[in-house]
Amino acid sequence: MENRKPFYITTPIYYPSDKLHIGHTYCTVATDTLARYHRLKGEDVMFLTGTDEHGQKIEDKAREAGVTPKDFVDAIVEGPRGVKDLWKLMNISNDRFIRTTDDYHVSAIQKIFKKMYDNGDIYKGTYKGKYCKPCESFWTESQLKDGCCPDCGRPVLDAEEEAYFFRLSKYADRIQHLLEDTDFLQPRSRVNEMVNNFIKPGLEDLCVSRTSFSWGIPVDFDPGHVVYVWVDALSNYITALGYCNDRYHDYEKYWPADVHIVGKEIVRFHSIIWPAMLMSLGEPLPKRVFGHGWLLLDGGKMSKSKGNVVDPYILAEKFGVDALRFFLMRTFPFGSDGNFSNELLIQTINTDLANDLGNLVSRTTAMAQKYFGERLPAGCGATEGEKKLAQDSAAPGTFAIVASGGPKQFDAELIALTAGLRGRYEEAMEQYAPHRALEEVFKVIQRANKYIDENAPWALAKDMVANGPRLAHVLYNLLEATRICATLLTPFIPDSCDKIFAQLGAPEGARTWESAAVWGSLPENAAVAKGENLFPRLDMDKALSELEAAEAEARKAALPAVETEPQLEEKVDFDTFCKSDFRAVKVKACENVKKSEKLLRFTLDDGTGTDRQILSGIAKWYKPEALVGKTLMAIVNLPPRKMMGLESNGMLISAVHTEHGEEQLNLLILDDKIPAGAKMC
Ligand code: ME8
């Protein structure tokens, strides 16, 4: 289709130093919802996401894991349950995926760096200052908060090395104007933060190369330097369209971006450094940067190092992808922080999806089928008067005044509210407030449920001769209101809306943006088919405990399969070793020690002719009766010890290791042909 308006939208490119969590999922689902909304409106959308794969942190992590940095990131990006798998699972509709290790991006960055160097905006100097490794950020002394990184609060390192600098200071005035006098940065509250914290104290030139590590894009005219990871990362938005490379060819079509969606802690990079780089390159600036809030857990930011991340795989597998997508968009106002909790998730599913939306769809389709079979009778659809009322009510802000009392008023109220929905929804979506758009949709859904109660179709159905036409009209109105809500919910819960459309019998033409503003677009004779229950109600306690079990299982699976204690460095001389008397012993009797959960009491034949008693804390791993008759290994010259009032003379030898975080113990069981008392040496 020619002449469609291009719309270019991006997420940040994710840093694959660990698996992604629900916070990353939030950001990508929000961007996906906006991208789908623009597609619904008929725009020619380019939706970009990807991964930002260079930098010291990844180099360090790869070294710890004993693999190359490229193998390390490959596993997290392409591997099972990695970044790409997660976006597939979450039904993310990105048109392109960039990896900053892609060849075309690497060579484009070298050209971009050289361009800025050639035009005098990059020069060589010495970097002295502070560096936060986890954030890959340089800071000046004055920017630190209590001596630590102002973003993550962690300690910073002293850094001094030869480096290239970008003349950020040169662009300070233009950037201040961009932030203060235009709509470039949203929400507006983020502008003051940028201007007061970064621009007013004096914008310093930015260090844009490093020599102390090598996992980055080399500066091709000065080997030994790698390009600062943020210069490399930010440029993804244009290299992925073909800027300075031949891999893609749609820079002219899509640039400047309509919006970069980013988290609040990286607004600084997107609203100060990125525009300055583009000014230096002589390229147009993105039209907008939107800084969303964080999902918090117990009031703090989720992070792998704090061990408080929420795994989106577990939630999506347990509750369904659409339920999770919906929860993220419905619950947290997009520009602010929000507290994540499993209770809130379950509650939202029950209230909005099961009670409100699910009930509306299932009650409406079930009644249509029960009273009329597959299709409503002819003449049940929108009247000319209702169509006119809908048109009059469609303009945002207007709401028709309707006749007082009775079925006509119920109809008019439902129709007027639904007809104005698209306008109110659009206004919210254009302001990056998907939560408000959903609020509007749910007002209609709730009104439609009330309309069922007001009209009591089950009572009308008692006299089909007298009430049949009225009943059919009521059901048509309900199908029609549901259709419009489902159309506008498509960007949020695409798969569920497809199922709703199938149940309503809505043809393609009645699923469009245009038809969402036209009351009566559903054909009267649509084939209604009651389907599966889309959102079953959850039992809070049961769902929570199942979730906890799944999370515990996943935590366990993430632990190393087998761990053993490191070997001791300290040497023991031979004579000392020989002082330990290890003997084969045969188990004559074995029983649990009363009142102890841990101890087993062994009666052993040690070859001396006198029984030996040893107590051993291994009840967790062995049933006493299973050990009788076995030949074990014991050290027999330890001083006696009392446990639970019983004397233990020696210690049984066992092998100990950790498996998925749990200690495992195996007694050393010897061949039965070894006689009791045989010395071990
Ligand atoms: O910042 N709640 O990557 P990243 C909401 N590579 N959003 C969250 C979040 C949370 N708890 N945790 C993370 C980077 N995010 C850079 C971007 S772009 C040129 C380079 C968001 O993987 C975070 O705010 O650390 C950011 O927008 C995104 O996830 C990627 O974070």
XYZ file of C-alpha atoms and ligand atoms in Angstrom:
712
model
C 0.000 0.000 0.000
C 1.491 3.312 -1.052
C 0.976 6.595 0.768
C 0.753 5.063 4.177
C 2.289 7.252 6.831
C 5.620 5.780 7.972
C 5.958 5.374 11.731
C 9.297 4.402 13.268
C 9.280 3.206 16.882
C 12.071 1.613 18.911
C 12.764 -0.065 22.241
C 16.161 0.248 23.899
C 18.477 -2.494 22.753
C 18.876 -4.813 25.724
C 22.141 -5.593 27.437
C 22.523 -9.387 27.374
C 24.693 -9.780 30.442
C 21.927 -11.823 32.096
C 18.567 -13.221 31.103
C 15.885 -10.571 30.714
C 13.302 -10.003 33.445
C 9.784 -8.623 33.745
C 11.072 -4.999 33.692
C 12.552 -5.507 30.222
C 9.379 -7.302 29.187
C 7.318 -4.333 30.349
C 9.287 -1.961 28.141
C 9.049 -4.218 25.076
C 5.366 -5.063 25.540
C 4.559 -1.351 25.839
C 6.444 -0.557 22.648
C 4.826 -3.491 20.883
C 1.384 -2.278 21.952
C 2.100 1.175 20.547
C 3.493 -0.308 17.324
C 0.386 -2.472 16.908
C -1.815 0.550 17.603
C -0.155 2.476 14.773
C -0.514 -0.512 12.456
C -4.202 -0.728 13.387
C -4.500 2.893 12.307
C -3.108 1.863 8.932
C 0.360 3.346 9.311
C 3.476 1.819 7.778
C 5.216 0.847 11.007
C 8.882 0.000 11.488
C 9.377 -1.440 14.961
C 12.979 -2.064 15.963
C 14.414 -3.894 18.934
C 17.688 -5.697 19.530
C 20.665 -6.238 21.787
C 23.569 -4.065 22.873
C 26.395 -6.561 23.140
C 29.694 -4.809 23.814
C 31.408 -3.423 26.910
C 33.523 -4.364 29.852
C 30.767 -6.010 31.848
C 30.139 -8.581 29.136
C 33.876 -9.133 28.673
C 34.182 -9.814 32.432
C 31.156 -12.091 32.579
C 32.363 -14.118 29.613
C 35.769 -14.527 31.263
C 34.107 -15.743 34.465
C 32.081 -18.233 32.432
C 35.190 -19.368 30.555
C 33.800 -18.574 27.093
C 34.436 -15.888 24.468
C 32.298 -12.727 24.741
C 30.612 -13.573 21.431
C 29.716 -17.095 22.585
C 28.487 -15.629 25.853
C 26.086 -13.179 24.197
C 25.043 -15.676 21.518
C 23.747 -17.983 24.244
C 21.676 -15.240 25.895
C 20.377 -13.706 22.663
C 19.802 -16.758 20.453
C 19.818 -19.634 22.954
C 16.861 -21.427 24.557
C 14.770 -19.055 26.682
C 16.984 -16.232 25.479
C 16.048 -12.756 24.296
C 14.657 -13.772 20.909
C 12.693 -16.659 22.391
C 11.188 -14.331 24.980
C 9.986 -11.837 22.374
C 8.523 -14.664 20.331
C 6.697 -16.002 23.363
C 5.383 -12.540 24.269
C 4.050 -12.081 20.717
C 6.305 -9.084 20.049
C 5.823 -7.885 16.484
C 9.184 -6.231 15.840
C 10.015 -5.780 12.161
C 13.753 -5.841 12.731
C 16.185 -7.101 15.369
C 19.648 -5.574 15.547
C 22.639 -7.051 17.352
C 25.483 -4.598 17.798
C 27.896 -7.402 16.955
C 26.340 -7.638 13.458
C 29.007 -6.869 10.837
C 27.063 -4.101 9.136
C 26.604 -2.288 12.441
C 30.282 -2.655 13.383
C 31.566 -1.083 10.175
C 28.868 1.610 10.272
C 29.990 2.620 13.793
C 33.581 2.965 12.597
C 32.338 5.313 9.845
C 30.150 7.291 12.266
C 33.068 7.705 14.703
C 35.346 8.835 11.863
C 32.743 11.316 10.596
C 32.532 12.977 14.010
C 36.351 12.938 14.271
C 36.742 14.481 10.809
C 34.346 17.281 11.594
C 36.332 18.163 14.719
C 33.826 16.945 17.308
C 36.025 14.086 18.504
C 39.546 14.790 19.832
C 42.187 12.889 21.815
C 42.885 13.581 25.507
C 43.346 11.852 28.865
C 40.392 10.581 30.791
C 40.546 11.012 34.544
C 37.433 10.350 36.533
C 35.080 7.740 37.807
C 33.605 4.799 35.989
C 30.665 2.627 36.939
C 31.279 -0.775 35.449
C 27.766 -2.241 35.781
C 26.232 0.844 34.095
C 29.131 1.371 31.668
C 28.962 5.060 32.606
C 31.594 7.689 33.202
C 30.944 10.220 35.947
C 32.616 13.312 37.268
C 33.230 13.653 40.992
C 30.386 16.172 41.290
C 27.864 13.848 39.674
C 28.403 11.037 42.202
C 25.810 10.443 44.879
C 27.461 9.737 48.239
C 30.582 8.789 46.315
C 28.707 6.154 44.312
C 27.127 5.865 40.877
C 24.075 8.156 40.811
C 22.147 5.624 38.671
C 22.642 2.346 40.471
C 24.220 3.400 43.773
C 27.151 1.021 43.397
C 30.810 1.977 44.027
C 32.702 3.529 41.119
C 36.282 2.939 40.004
C 39.027 5.500 39.432
C 39.828 5.609 35.758
C 42.703 7.287 33.943
C 43.636 6.523 30.371
C 44.290 8.035 26.977
C 40.929 8.474 25.318
C 38.954 10.227 22.637
C 36.429 12.838 23.695
C 33.246 14.055 22.067
C 32.550 17.795 22.233
C 29.254 17.462 24.065
C 29.759 20.875 25.674
C 29.509 22.521 22.244
C 25.881 21.405 21.952
C 24.710 22.366 25.443
C 22.649 25.405 24.389
C 20.951 23.651 21.489
C 20.077 20.722 23.709
C 18.726 22.894 26.466
C 16.492 24.576 23.904
C 15.399 21.198 22.521
C 14.429 20.007 25.980
C 12.832 23.145 27.323
C 11.143 24.616 24.275
C 9.890 21.580 22.369
C 7.937 18.387 23.056
C 11.009 16.265 22.318
C 11.190 14.689 25.774
C 8.128 13.207 27.466
C 6.736 13.001 30.048
C 7.433 16.646 30.697
C 8.525 15.921 34.273
C 11.751 14.383 32.954
C 12.829 17.694 31.367
C 13.628 19.465 34.629
C 15.629 16.511 35.827
C 17.814 16.604 32.699
C 18.265 20.351 32.623
C 18.888 20.821 36.337
C 21.079 17.769 36.928
C 23.096 17.640 33.753
C 22.917 20.779 31.618
C 22.868 23.611 34.147
C 25.897 22.308 36.154
C 27.795 22.475 32.821
C 27.803 19.792 30.177
C 31.289 18.299 29.982
C 32.832 16.661 26.946
C 32.182 12.944 26.866
C 34.808 10.234 26.883
C 34.019 8.082 23.831
C 36.775 5.490 23.656
C 38.448 3.013 25.994
C 41.810 1.249 25.925
C 41.657 -0.878 29.078
C 39.541 -3.649 27.581
C 38.982 -4.936 24.093
C 35.354 -6.160 23.782
C 34.026 -3.317 21.699
C 34.141 -1.895 18.211
C 37.743 -0.896 17.409
C 38.434 2.683 16.351
C 39.783 1.738 12.925
C 42.192 4.658 12.650
C 43.646 4.113 16.143
C 43.826 0.428 17.053
C 43.874 -0.187 20.790
C 40.871 2.087 21.322
C 37.372 0.681 21.335
C 34.310 2.889 20.852
C 32.433 3.761 24.063
C 29.535 1.363 24.294
C 26.846 4.075 24.397
C 28.048 5.642 21.127
C 27.918 2.177 19.615
C 24.492 1.400 21.148
C 22.659 4.657 20.425
C 23.671 4.543 16.773
C 21.725 1.290 16.378
C 18.607 3.327 15.686
C 20.071 4.549 12.398
C 22.400 1.714 11.385
C 19.392 -0.644 11.515
C 17.833 1.473 8.756
C 20.960 1.396 6.597
C 22.812 4.510 7.755
C 26.483 4.111 6.720
C 25.857 0.564 5.493
C 24.303 -1.405 2.662
C 22.495 -4.011 4.706
C 19.269 -1.969 4.798
C 17.926 0.831 2.636
C 15.134 2.597 4.470
C 16.871 5.414 6.299
C 15.231 8.007 4.059
C 11.829 6.474 4.610
C 11.804 6.081 8.394
C 14.293 8.535 9.859
C 13.744 10.626 11.961
C 12.181 8.158 14.407
C 8.714 9.022 15.609
C 9.551 7.838 19.102
C 12.254 6.123 21.112
C 10.677 4.389 24.103
C 13.238 4.113 26.918
C 13.409 3.528 30.665
C 13.903 6.555 32.879
C 17.534 5.806 33.787
C 18.628 6.002 30.158
C 16.732 9.182 29.311
C 20.005 11.091 29.810
C 21.684 9.172 26.996
C 18.724 9.571 24.676
C 17.872 13.190 25.320
C 21.366 14.689 25.633
C 24.074 12.504 24.111
C 22.064 11.075 21.227
C 20.758 14.419 19.888
C 24.269 15.890 20.198
C 25.704 13.005 18.160
C 23.058 13.522 15.499
C 23.717 17.271 15.463
C 27.385 16.498 14.934
C 26.540 14.122 12.085
C 24.208 16.718 10.578
C 21.239 14.329 10.750
C 17.678 15.113 11.848
C 16.722 14.469 15.471
C 14.144 11.889 16.549
C 10.739 13.453 17.036
C 10.285 12.171 20.543
C 11.882 10.323 23.451
C 9.489 8.858 25.972
C 10.954 7.868 29.359
C 8.807 5.271 31.110
C 8.982 4.343 34.786
C 10.328 1.232 36.447
C 8.591 -1.841 37.701
C 9.692 -2.120 41.283
C 9.750 -5.124 43.539
C 9.331 -4.375 47.229
C 9.943 -0.716 46.419
C 13.325 -1.264 44.722
C 14.493 -1.763 41.139
C 14.777 -5.343 40.013
C 18.263 -6.467 39.301
C 19.993 -9.768 38.935
C 22.689 -8.757 41.384
C 20.041 -8.044 44.050
C 18.512 -11.436 43.278
C 14.993 -9.991 43.036
C 14.139 -10.440 39.389
C 10.784 -11.763 38.225
C 10.940 -14.288 35.394
C 8.486 -13.438 32.590
C 8.625 -17.001 31.248
C 7.125 -18.393 34.428
C 4.316 -15.811 34.498
C 3.472 -16.186 30.811
C 3.479 -19.962 31.016
C 1.325 -19.954 34.143
C -1.217 -17.255 33.261
C -0.979 -16.860 29.489
C 0.836 -14.333 27.343
C -2.135 -12.024 26.846
C -2.978 -11.946 30.542
C 0.577 -10.885 31.309
C 0.670 -8.301 28.492
C -2.631 -6.910 29.664
C -1.607 -6.716 33.304
C 1.554 -4.777 32.471
C -0.302 -2.178 30.439
C -3.420 -1.909 32.571
C -1.864 -1.632 36.003
C 1.070 0.752 35.777
C 0.730 4.318 34.491
C 3.343 4.274 31.752
C 5.385 7.312 32.777
C 5.614 6.428 36.491
C 7.117 3.697 38.637
C 4.877 0.856 39.771
C 5.130 -1.915 42.327
C 4.937 -5.375 40.814
C 3.321 -8.174 42.772
C 1.916 -11.566 41.942
C -1.235 -10.770 43.945
C -1.880 -7.723 41.794
C -1.408 -9.776 38.637
C -3.902 -12.431 39.743
C -6.349 -9.794 40.953
C -6.199 -7.952 37.600
C -6.780 -11.163 35.682
C -9.798 -11.964 37.841
C -11.361 -8.512 37.873
C -10.797 -7.201 34.379
C -10.276 -10.244 32.229
C -12.383 -12.952 33.876
C -15.202 -10.895 35.426
C -15.542 -7.999 33.014
C -14.288 -8.910 29.546
C -14.545 -12.700 29.744
C -18.046 -12.561 31.188
C -19.279 -10.082 28.606
C -18.067 -12.243 25.740
C -19.289 -15.521 27.159
C -22.673 -14.262 28.361
C -23.387 -12.451 25.099
C -22.384 -15.256 22.759
C -24.006 -17.939 24.927
C -27.329 -16.074 25.008
C -27.266 -15.334 21.280
C -26.771 -19.033 20.603
C -29.252 -20.213 23.173
C -32.100 -17.960 22.069
C -31.472 -17.724 18.326
C -29.055 -20.482 17.286
C -26.106 -19.409 15.160
C -27.497 -16.126 13.770
C -29.657 -13.321 15.094
C -32.848 -12.699 13.095
C -33.008 -10.082 10.329
C -33.929 -6.594 11.491
C -32.055 -6.821 14.797
C -29.264 -4.419 13.809
C -28.635 -0.715 14.269
C -31.489 1.629 13.399
C -30.917 4.824 11.426
C -31.554 6.792 14.600
C -28.918 4.810 16.486
C -26.379 5.284 13.717
C -27.000 9.007 13.816
C -26.715 9.034 17.610
C -23.404 7.151 17.323
C -22.064 9.655 14.798
C -23.040 12.565 16.995
C -21.404 10.965 20.004
C -18.160 10.057 18.265
C -16.376 13.382 18.691
C -14.133 13.293 21.762
C -15.637 14.962 24.772
C -19.241 14.870 23.595
C -21.820 12.631 25.119
C -25.368 12.515 23.824
C -28.226 13.587 26.033
C -30.766 10.835 25.812
C -34.376 10.196 26.611
C -35.126 9.361 30.196
C -35.881 5.846 31.414
C -36.597 2.492 29.777
C -35.014 0.335 27.092
C -34.455 3.232 24.698
C -32.329 5.003 27.245
C -30.313 1.851 27.984
C -29.626 1.492 24.251
C -28.764 5.137 23.776
C -26.379 5.227 26.702
C -24.521 2.112 25.564
C -24.335 3.289 21.970
C -23.239 6.824 22.781
C -20.543 5.666 25.193
C -19.235 3.043 22.766
C -19.308 5.341 19.753
C -17.113 7.887 21.506
C -14.662 5.244 22.679
C -12.285 5.320 19.711
C -11.744 9.067 20.109
C -11.029 8.848 23.824
C -8.790 5.837 23.299
C -6.851 7.550 20.529
C -6.298 10.633 22.626
C -4.807 8.520 25.422
C -2.641 6.425 23.083
C -1.272 9.540 21.375
C -0.218 10.778 24.808
C 1.613 7.521 25.566
C -0.962 6.616 28.182
C -1.988 3.046 27.262
C -3.286 2.546 30.812
C -5.805 5.366 30.227
C -6.835 3.928 26.872
C -7.594 0.666 28.654
C -9.508 2.479 31.339
C -11.777 3.878 28.616
C -12.296 0.462 27.025
C -13.197 -1.036 30.382
C -15.743 1.666 31.098
C -17.576 0.456 28.005
C -17.166 -3.200 28.951
C -18.591 -2.483 32.403
C -21.434 -0.471 30.866
C -22.211 -3.379 28.537
C -22.331 -5.816 31.463
C -24.706 -3.441 33.226
C -26.777 -3.304 30.024
C -27.231 -7.082 30.253
C -28.605 -6.742 33.775
C -30.815 -3.778 32.829
C -32.393 -5.661 29.940
C -32.496 -9.085 31.593
C -32.503 -11.067 28.326
C -33.472 -14.235 30.239
C -36.727 -12.526 31.239
C -37.381 -11.329 27.686
C -36.789 -14.865 26.420
C -39.748 -16.139 28.420
C -42.081 -14.699 25.789
C -40.311 -14.915 22.453
C -43.426 -13.971 20.482
C -43.840 -10.657 22.238
C -40.162 -9.940 23.028
C -38.181 -11.773 20.326
C -37.314 -8.661 18.274
C -36.332 -6.686 21.384
C -34.188 -9.566 22.666
C -32.410 -9.827 19.298
C -31.735 -6.086 19.288
C -30.318 -6.205 22.827
C -27.998 -9.039 21.842
C -26.971 -7.259 18.657
C -26.060 -4.164 20.679
C -23.986 -6.295 23.016
C -22.163 -8.027 20.165
C -21.514 -4.655 18.576
C -20.150 -3.046 21.755
C -17.970 -6.112 22.326
C -16.682 -5.946 18.736
C -15.607 -2.310 19.122
C -13.890 -3.033 22.444
C -12.115 -6.061 20.958
C -10.890 -4.001 18.006
C -9.326 -1.461 20.311
C -7.936 -4.180 22.596
C -6.138 -5.849 19.674
C -2.830 -4.006 20.231
C -2.846 -5.184 23.859
C -4.058 -8.790 23.657
C -3.886 -9.727 19.977
C -4.462 -13.475 20.239
C -7.420 -13.168 22.580
C -9.042 -10.567 20.334
C -8.762 -12.909 17.356
C -10.635 -15.486 19.430
C -13.255 -12.928 20.439
C -13.776 -11.899 16.797
C -14.235 -15.556 15.875
C -16.878 -15.957 18.600
C -18.705 -12.807 17.497
C -18.481 -13.835 13.857
C -16.889 -10.473 13.010
C -15.546 -10.438 9.440
C -12.219 -8.700 8.618
C -13.995 -5.482 7.700
C -15.518 -5.267 11.175
C -12.130 -5.541 12.908
C -10.600 -2.341 11.536
C -9.770 1.037 13.003
C -12.364 2.669 10.733
C -15.102 0.269 11.758
C -14.344 0.909 15.446
C -15.938 4.313 14.987
C -18.973 3.133 13.035
C -21.840 1.697 15.082
C -23.559 -1.045 13.147
C -20.484 -2.405 11.330
C -21.158 -5.959 12.527
C -23.438 -7.654 9.980
C -26.815 -8.528 11.508
C -26.409 -12.105 10.415
C -22.894 -12.648 11.781
C -22.354 -16.306 12.723
C -22.041 -16.264 16.506
C -20.173 -19.181 18.053
C -19.672 -19.505 21.765
C -16.116 -20.677 22.263
C -13.736 -21.560 25.054
C -13.727 -19.498 28.236
C -11.022 -16.980 27.393
C -9.922 -16.029 30.900
C -10.820 -18.558 33.596
C -11.054 -17.155 37.108
C -8.074 -17.974 39.313
C -8.095 -19.061 42.921
C -5.721 -16.574 44.557
C -4.159 -18.902 47.150
C -3.802 -21.810 44.786
C -2.327 -19.654 41.997
C 0.112 -18.006 44.387
C 1.390 -21.253 45.807
C 1.742 -22.807 42.346
C 3.651 -19.747 41.246
C 5.951 -19.910 44.242
C 6.620 -23.583 43.521
C 7.406 -22.823 39.865
C 9.711 -19.975 40.869
C 11.510 -22.149 43.419
C 11.906 -24.873 40.815
C 13.348 -22.378 38.315
C 15.743 -20.963 40.890
C 16.917 -24.459 41.641
C 17.328 -25.311 37.964
C 19.407 -22.157 37.500
C 21.911 -23.275 40.118
C 24.950 -25.227 38.952
C 24.058 -28.911 38.577
C 26.923 -30.198 40.666
C 29.263 -28.291 42.943
C 32.094 -29.696 45.012
C 34.254 -28.011 47.610
C 37.536 -26.573 46.326
C 40.596 -28.630 47.222
C 42.652 -27.451 50.183
C 45.789 -25.465 49.404
C 47.510 -26.356 52.685
C 49.687 -29.479 52.546
C 49.633 -32.175 55.216
C 52.859 -34.095 55.900
C 52.907 -37.829 55.384
C 53.454 -38.756 59.048
C 50.463 -36.670 60.128
C 48.312 -38.331 57.516
C 49.398 -41.796 58.695
C 48.185 -41.030 62.197
C 44.563 -41.336 60.999
C 43.379 -44.921 61.383
C 40.857 -45.789 58.643
C 39.234 -49.234 58.890
C 36.607 -51.297 57.152
C 33.576 -51.759 59.465
C 30.467 -53.928 59.027
C 27.061 -52.667 60.104
C 25.561 -55.106 62.656
C 22.651 -52.816 63.597
C 21.445 -49.318 62.727
C 18.576 -47.238 64.139
C 17.272 -43.666 64.362
C 18.320 -41.831 67.531
C 15.199 -40.872 69.501
C 14.274 -37.157 69.346
C 16.874 -36.483 66.676
C 15.968 -35.879 63.045
C 19.560 -36.142 61.923
C 21.332 -38.894 63.802
C 21.640 -42.624 63.088
C 23.167 -44.939 65.685
C 25.422 -47.654 64.248
C 26.589 -50.835 65.967
C 29.661 -51.929 64.045
C 31.978 -54.912 63.796
C 35.458 -53.332 63.534
C 37.361 -56.640 63.627
C 38.431 -56.260 67.290
C 35.732 -58.579 68.663
C 34.107 -55.707 70.619
C 31.215 -53.802 69.074
C 31.911 -50.167 68.219
C 29.182 -47.471 68.397
C 29.285 -44.547 65.969
C 26.653 -41.807 65.625
C 26.332 -40.213 62.241
C 24.168 -37.246 61.073
C 23.000 -38.872 57.875
C 19.322 -39.704 58.605
C 18.270 -37.269 55.848
C 19.849 -39.506 53.227
C 19.559 -43.081 54.551
C 16.962 -45.383 56.052
C 18.699 -47.328 58.864
C 17.464 -50.757 57.785
C 18.993 -50.274 54.313
C 22.476 -50.098 55.813
C 22.505 -53.264 57.900
C 25.104 -55.717 56.554
C 26.997 -53.087 54.536
C 30.736 -52.677 54.733
C 31.650 -49.025 55.368
C 34.758 -46.995 55.997
C 35.380 -45.318 59.364
C 38.113 -43.393 61.096
C 38.455 -45.177 64.442
C 41.003 -43.200 66.446
C 39.096 -39.958 66.964
C 38.493 -39.061 70.617
C 34.994 -40.151 71.776
C 32.204 -37.556 71.449
C 28.810 -37.357 73.138
C 25.711 -36.592 71.070
C 22.145 -36.685 72.459
C 23.585 -38.407 75.541
C 25.185 -41.227 73.517
C 28.901 -41.807 72.913
C 30.266 -41.909 69.390
C 33.619 -43.562 68.753
C 34.781 -42.525 65.351
C 33.299 -41.219 62.145
C 31.911 -42.860 59.028
C 33.427 -41.560 55.803
C 31.181 -40.226 53.096
C 31.389 -38.172 49.896
C 29.665 -34.760 49.934
C 28.669 -32.483 47.058
C 25.955 -29.942 46.183
C 23.364 -30.600 43.511
C 21.069 -27.757 42.350
C 21.820 -25.969 45.596
C 21.102 -28.939 47.869
C 23.696 -30.840 49.833
C 24.020 -34.500 48.876
C 25.792 -37.207 50.861
C 26.868 -40.733 49.921
C 28.452 -43.130 52.398
C 31.562 -44.835 51.144
C 30.297 -48.405 50.765
C 33.042 -50.981 50.339
C 33.120 -54.335 48.640
C 31.656 -57.010 50.927
C 34.662 -59.265 50.503
C 36.768 -56.767 52.515
C 36.859 -58.133 56.112
C 35.910 -56.041 59.125
C 38.991 -54.341 60.591
C 40.993 -54.203 57.314
C 43.188 -51.100 57.408
C 42.728 -48.516 54.704
C 45.891 -46.923 53.457
O 19.908 0.175 29.211
N 11.267 -1.690 34.993
O 19.910 -1.967 28.441
P 19.226 -2.724 29.651
C 11.096 -1.092 33.816
N 21.637 -1.406 26.579
N 12.027 -1.058 32.857
C 13.177 -1.680 33.098
C 13.427 -2.353 34.311
C 12.399 -2.338 35.286
N 12.512 -2.953 36.451
N 14.666 -2.876 34.255
C 15.166 -2.548 33.041
C 20.255 -0.665 28.410
N 14.277 -1.827 32.346
C 21.046 -0.268 27.188
C 20.132 0.472 26.239
S 19.634 1.796 23.992
C 20.551 2.490 22.807
C 20.791 0.969 25.002
C 14.430 -1.208 31.040
O 19.068 -4.127 29.169
C 15.479 -0.120 31.129
O 14.921 1.025 31.710
O 19.966 -2.486 30.898
C 15.841 0.074 29.701
O 14.968 0.959 29.071
C 15.639 -1.322 29.107
O 14.957 -2.090 30.092
C 16.931 -1.970 28.707
O 17.786 -2.042 29.800
